PDB file of C-alpha atoms in Angstrom:
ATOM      1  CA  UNK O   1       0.000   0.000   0.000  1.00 94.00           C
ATOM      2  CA  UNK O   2       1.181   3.373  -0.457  1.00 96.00           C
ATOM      3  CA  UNK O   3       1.363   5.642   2.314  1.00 96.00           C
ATOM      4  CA  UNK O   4       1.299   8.610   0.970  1.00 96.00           C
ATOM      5  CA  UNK O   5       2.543  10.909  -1.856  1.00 97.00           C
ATOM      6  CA  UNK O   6       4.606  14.253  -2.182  1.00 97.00           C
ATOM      7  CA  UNK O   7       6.440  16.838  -3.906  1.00 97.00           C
ATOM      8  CA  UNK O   8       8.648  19.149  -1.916  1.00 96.00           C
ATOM      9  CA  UNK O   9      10.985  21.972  -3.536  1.00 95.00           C
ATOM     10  CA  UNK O  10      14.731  21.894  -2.749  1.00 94.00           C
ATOM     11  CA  UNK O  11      13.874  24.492  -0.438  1.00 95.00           C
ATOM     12  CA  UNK O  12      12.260  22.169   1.693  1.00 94.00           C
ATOM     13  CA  UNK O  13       8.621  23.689   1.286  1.00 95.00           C
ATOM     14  CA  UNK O  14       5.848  21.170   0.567  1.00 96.00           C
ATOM     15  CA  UNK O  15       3.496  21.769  -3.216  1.00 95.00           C
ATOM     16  CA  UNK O  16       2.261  18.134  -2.458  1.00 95.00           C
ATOM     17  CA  UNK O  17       1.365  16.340   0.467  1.00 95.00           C
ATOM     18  CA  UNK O  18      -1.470  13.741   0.135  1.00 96.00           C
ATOM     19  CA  UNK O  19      -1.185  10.746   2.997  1.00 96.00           C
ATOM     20  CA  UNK O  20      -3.095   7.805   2.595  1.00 95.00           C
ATOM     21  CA  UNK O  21      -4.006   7.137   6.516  1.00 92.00           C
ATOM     22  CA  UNK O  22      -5.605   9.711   8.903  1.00 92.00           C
ATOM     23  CA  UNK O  23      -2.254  12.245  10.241  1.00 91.00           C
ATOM     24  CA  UNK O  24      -3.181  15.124  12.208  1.00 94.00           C
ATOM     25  CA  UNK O  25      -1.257  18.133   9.990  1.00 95.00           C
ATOM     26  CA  UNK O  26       1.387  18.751  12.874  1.00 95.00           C
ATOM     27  CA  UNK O  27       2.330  14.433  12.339  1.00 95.00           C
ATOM     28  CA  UNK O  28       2.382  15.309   8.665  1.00 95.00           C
ATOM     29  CA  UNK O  29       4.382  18.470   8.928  1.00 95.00           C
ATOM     30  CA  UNK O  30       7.108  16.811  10.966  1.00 95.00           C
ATOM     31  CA  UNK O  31       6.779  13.808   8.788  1.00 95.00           C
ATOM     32  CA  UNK O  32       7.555  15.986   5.344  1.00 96.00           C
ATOM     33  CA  UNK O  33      10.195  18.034   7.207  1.00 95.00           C
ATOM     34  CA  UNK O  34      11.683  14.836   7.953  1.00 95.00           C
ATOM     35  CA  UNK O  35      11.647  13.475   4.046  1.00 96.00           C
ATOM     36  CA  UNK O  36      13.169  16.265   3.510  1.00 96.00           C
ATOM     37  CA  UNK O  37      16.013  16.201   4.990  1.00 94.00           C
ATOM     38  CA  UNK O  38      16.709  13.008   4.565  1.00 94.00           C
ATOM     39  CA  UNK O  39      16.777  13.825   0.384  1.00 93.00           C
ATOM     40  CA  UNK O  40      18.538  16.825   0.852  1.00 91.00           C
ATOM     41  CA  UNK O  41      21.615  15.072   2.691  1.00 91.00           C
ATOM     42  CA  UNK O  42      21.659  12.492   0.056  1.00 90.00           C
ATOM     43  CA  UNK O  43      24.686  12.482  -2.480  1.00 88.00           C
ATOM     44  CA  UNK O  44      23.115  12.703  -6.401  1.00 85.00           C
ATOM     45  CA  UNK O  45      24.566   9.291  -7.230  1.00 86.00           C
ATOM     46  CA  UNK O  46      22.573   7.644  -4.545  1.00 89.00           C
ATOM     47  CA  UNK O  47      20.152   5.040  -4.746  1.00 91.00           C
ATOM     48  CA  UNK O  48      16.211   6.472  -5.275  1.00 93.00           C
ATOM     49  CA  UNK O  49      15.020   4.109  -2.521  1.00 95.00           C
ATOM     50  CA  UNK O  50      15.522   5.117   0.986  1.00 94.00           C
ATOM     51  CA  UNK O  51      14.186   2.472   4.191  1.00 92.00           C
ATOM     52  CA  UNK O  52      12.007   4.618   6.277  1.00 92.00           C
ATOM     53  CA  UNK O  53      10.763   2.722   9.230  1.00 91.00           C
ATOM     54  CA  UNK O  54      12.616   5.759  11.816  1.00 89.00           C
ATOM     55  CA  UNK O  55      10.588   8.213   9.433  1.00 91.00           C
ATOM     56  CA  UNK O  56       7.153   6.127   9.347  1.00 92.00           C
ATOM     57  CA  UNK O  57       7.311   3.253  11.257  1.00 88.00           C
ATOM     58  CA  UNK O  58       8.032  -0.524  10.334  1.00 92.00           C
ATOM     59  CA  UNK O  59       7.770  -1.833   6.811  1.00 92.00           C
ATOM     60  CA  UNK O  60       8.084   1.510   4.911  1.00 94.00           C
ATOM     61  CA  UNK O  61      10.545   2.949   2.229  1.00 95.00           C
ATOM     62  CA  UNK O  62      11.167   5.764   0.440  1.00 96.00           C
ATOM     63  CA  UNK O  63      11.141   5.765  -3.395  1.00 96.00           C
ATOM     64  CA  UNK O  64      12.248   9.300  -4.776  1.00 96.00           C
ATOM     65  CA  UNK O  65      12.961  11.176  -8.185  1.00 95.00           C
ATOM     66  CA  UNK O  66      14.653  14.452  -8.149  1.00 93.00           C
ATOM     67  CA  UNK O  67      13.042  16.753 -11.355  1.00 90.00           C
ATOM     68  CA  UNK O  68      14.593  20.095 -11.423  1.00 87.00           C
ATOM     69  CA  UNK O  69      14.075  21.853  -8.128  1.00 90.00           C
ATOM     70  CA  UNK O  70      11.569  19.524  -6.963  1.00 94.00           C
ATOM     71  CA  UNK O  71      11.786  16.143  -5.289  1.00 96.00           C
ATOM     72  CA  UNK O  72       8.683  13.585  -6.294  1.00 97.00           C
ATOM     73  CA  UNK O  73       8.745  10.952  -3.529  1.00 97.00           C
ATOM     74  CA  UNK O  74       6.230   8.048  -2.762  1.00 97.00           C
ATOM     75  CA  UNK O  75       6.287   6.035   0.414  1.00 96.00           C
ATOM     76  CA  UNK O  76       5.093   2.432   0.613  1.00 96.00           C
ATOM     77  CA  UNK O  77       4.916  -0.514   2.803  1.00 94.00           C
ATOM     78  CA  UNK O  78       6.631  -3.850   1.770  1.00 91.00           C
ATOM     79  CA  UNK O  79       3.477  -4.852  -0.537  1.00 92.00           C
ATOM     80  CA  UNK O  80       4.628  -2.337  -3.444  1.00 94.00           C
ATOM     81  CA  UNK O  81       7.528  -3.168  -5.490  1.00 94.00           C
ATOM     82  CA  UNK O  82      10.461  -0.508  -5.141  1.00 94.00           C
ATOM     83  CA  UNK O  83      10.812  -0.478  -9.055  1.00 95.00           C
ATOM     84  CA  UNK O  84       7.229  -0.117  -9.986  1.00 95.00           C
ATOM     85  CA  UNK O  85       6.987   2.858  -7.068  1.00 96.00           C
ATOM     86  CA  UNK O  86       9.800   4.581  -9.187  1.00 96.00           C
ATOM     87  CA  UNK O  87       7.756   3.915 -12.639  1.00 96.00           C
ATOM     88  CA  UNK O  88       4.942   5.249 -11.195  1.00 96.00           C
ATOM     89  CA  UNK O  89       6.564   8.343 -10.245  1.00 96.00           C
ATOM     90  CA  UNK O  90       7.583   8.518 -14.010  1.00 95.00           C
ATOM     91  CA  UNK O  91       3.673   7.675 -14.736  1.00 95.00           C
ATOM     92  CA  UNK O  92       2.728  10.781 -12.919  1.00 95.00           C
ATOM     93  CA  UNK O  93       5.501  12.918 -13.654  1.00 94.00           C
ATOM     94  CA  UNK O  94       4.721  12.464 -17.573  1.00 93.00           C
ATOM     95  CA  UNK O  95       1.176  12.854 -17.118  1.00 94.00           C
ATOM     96  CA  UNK O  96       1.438  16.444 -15.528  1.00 94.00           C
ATOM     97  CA  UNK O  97       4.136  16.955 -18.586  1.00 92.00           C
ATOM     98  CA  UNK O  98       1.438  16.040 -20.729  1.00 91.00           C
ATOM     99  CA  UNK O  99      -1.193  18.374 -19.055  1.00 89.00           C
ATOM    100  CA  UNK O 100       1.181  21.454 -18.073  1.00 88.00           C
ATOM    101  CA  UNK O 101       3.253  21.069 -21.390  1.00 84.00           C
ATOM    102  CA  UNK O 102       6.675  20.873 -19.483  1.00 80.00           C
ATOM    103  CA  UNK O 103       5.534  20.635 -15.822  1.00 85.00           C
ATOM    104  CA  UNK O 104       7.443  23.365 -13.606  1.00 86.00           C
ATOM    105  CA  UNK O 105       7.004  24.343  -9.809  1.00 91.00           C
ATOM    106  CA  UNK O 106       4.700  26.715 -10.737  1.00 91.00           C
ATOM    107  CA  UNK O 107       2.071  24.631 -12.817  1.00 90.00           C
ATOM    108  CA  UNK O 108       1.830  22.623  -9.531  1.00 91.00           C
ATOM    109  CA  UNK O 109       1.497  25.764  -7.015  1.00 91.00           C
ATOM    110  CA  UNK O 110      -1.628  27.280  -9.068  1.00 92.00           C
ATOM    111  CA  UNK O 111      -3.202  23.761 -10.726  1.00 90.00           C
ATOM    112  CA  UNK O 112      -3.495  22.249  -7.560  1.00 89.00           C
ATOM    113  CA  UNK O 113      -7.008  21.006  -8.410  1.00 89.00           C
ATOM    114  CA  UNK O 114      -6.004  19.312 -10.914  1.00 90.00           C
ATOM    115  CA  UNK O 115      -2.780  17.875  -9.894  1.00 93.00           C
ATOM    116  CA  UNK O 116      -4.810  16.191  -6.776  1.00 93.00           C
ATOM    117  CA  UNK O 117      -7.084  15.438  -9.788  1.00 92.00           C
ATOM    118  CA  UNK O 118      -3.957  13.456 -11.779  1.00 94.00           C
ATOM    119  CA  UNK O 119      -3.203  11.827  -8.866  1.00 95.00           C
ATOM    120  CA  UNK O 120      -6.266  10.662  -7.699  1.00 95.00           C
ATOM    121  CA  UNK O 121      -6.640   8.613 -11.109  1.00 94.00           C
ATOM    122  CA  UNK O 122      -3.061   7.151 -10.660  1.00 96.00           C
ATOM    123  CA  UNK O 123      -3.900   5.860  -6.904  1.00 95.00           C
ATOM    124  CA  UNK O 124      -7.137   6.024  -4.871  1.00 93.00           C
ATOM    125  CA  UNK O 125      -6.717   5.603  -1.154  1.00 93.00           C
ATOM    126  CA  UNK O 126      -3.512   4.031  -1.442  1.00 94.00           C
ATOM    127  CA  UNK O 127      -3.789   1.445  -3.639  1.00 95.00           C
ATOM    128  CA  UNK O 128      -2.550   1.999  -7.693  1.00 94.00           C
ATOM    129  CA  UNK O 129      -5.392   2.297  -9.870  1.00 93.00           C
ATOM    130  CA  UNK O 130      -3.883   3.012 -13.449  1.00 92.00           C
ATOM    131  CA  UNK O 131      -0.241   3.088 -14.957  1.00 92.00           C
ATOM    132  CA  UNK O 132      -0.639   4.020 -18.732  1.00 93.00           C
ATOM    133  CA  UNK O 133      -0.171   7.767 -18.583  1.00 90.00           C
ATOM    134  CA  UNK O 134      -2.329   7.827 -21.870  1.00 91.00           C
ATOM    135  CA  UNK O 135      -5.000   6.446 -20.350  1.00 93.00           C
ATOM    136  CA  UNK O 136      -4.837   8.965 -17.346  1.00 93.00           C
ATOM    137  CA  UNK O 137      -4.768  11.938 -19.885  1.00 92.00           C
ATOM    138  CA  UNK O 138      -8.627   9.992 -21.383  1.00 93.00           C
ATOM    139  CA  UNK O 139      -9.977  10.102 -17.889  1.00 92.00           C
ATOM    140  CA  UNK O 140      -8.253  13.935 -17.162  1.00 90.00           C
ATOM    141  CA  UNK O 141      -9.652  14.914 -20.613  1.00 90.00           C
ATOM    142  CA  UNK O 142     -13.091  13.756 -19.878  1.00 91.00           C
ATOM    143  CA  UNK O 143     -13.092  15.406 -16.089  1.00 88.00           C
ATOM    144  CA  UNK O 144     -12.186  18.357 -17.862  1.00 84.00           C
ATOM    145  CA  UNK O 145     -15.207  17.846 -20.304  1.00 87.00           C
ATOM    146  CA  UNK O 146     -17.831  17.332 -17.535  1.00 86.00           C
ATOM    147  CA  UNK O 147     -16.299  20.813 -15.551  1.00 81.00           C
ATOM    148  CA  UNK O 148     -17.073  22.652 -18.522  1.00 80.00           C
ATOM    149  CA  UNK O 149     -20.468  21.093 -19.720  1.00 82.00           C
ATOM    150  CA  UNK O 150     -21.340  21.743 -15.742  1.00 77.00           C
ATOM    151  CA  UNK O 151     -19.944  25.600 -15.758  1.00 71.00           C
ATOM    152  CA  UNK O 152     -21.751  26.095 -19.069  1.00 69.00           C
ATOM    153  CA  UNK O 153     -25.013  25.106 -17.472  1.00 62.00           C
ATOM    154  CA  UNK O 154     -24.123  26.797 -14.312  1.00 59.00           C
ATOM    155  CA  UNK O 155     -24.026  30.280 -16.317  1.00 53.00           C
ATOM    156  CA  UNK O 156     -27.172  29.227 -18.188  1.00 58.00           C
ATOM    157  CA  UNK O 157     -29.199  28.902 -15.244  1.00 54.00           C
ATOM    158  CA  UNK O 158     -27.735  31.716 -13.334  1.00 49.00           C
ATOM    159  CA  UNK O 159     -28.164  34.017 -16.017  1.00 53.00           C
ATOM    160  CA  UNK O 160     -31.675  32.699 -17.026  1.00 55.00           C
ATOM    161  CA  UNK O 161     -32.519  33.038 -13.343  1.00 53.00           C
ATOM    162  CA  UNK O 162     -31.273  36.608 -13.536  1.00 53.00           C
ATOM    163  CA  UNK O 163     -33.553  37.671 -16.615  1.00 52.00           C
ATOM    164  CA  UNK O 164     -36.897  36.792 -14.537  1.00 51.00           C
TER     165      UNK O 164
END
């Protein structure tokens, strides 16, 4: 199972933080500062998989990808495989390349929607729900689709209502 998901700039400040069991935000807070500075200590030629039981407990690791200024990092329990963790962070990192053209820091500060969005069609309550990147891009597509049919009759009632 994963355990939870997140993206954290090489400053150290969170733009992810999505945790797949119940953390009250001062656990998850410590938790990410924690993460953190375990990456940032860790020499570039380093292995992306990291055990994490003094970080969260028994039976979890670390699996990490460092784009840019900004560290993608999934932790799991001994049921996920440490290479599919790190395709799956490819899987998602493509995804928002495909949806932001180029994903920066910035995409992910002000789409935040629809990066929780992305993610939530990649893995649902901790457990991986879809690994084709194209067919994540269908499913964003069609989201996107039923927002705007939904807006579009949103404005046609609202301004209907308004010519009474």
């Amino acid at each position: 199972m994963i355990k939870a998901v997140m993206i954290i700039n090489t400053q150290g400040k969170p733009r992810l933080a999505k945790f797949y069991d119940f953390l009250t935000v001062e656990k998850q807070r410590e938790l990410i500062r924690s993460v953190y500075g375990v990456l940032c200590s860790r020499a570039e030629s380093a292995s992306n998989f990291i055990d994490a039981d003094s970080i969260f407990g028994p039976d979890s690791r670390i699996a990490y990808k460092h784009y840019a200024t900004l560290y993608f990092v999934f932790v799991f329990d001994s049921c996920e495989n440490e290479l599919a963790m790190l395709d799956l962070i490819q899987v998602f990192v493509e995804t928002l390349d495909k949806c932001f053209t180029d994903v920066c820091e910035l995409d992910i500060v002000f789409n935040y929607n629809k990066l929780h969005t992305i993610l939530d069609e990649i893995i649902f309550g901790g457990q991986v729900l879809e690994t084709n990147s194209a067919e994540v891009m269908k499913a964003i597509e069609e989201i996107s689709k039923l927002e705007a049919a939904s807006n579009s009759l949103t404005l046609k009632t609202v301004s209907g209502w308004r010519n009474r």
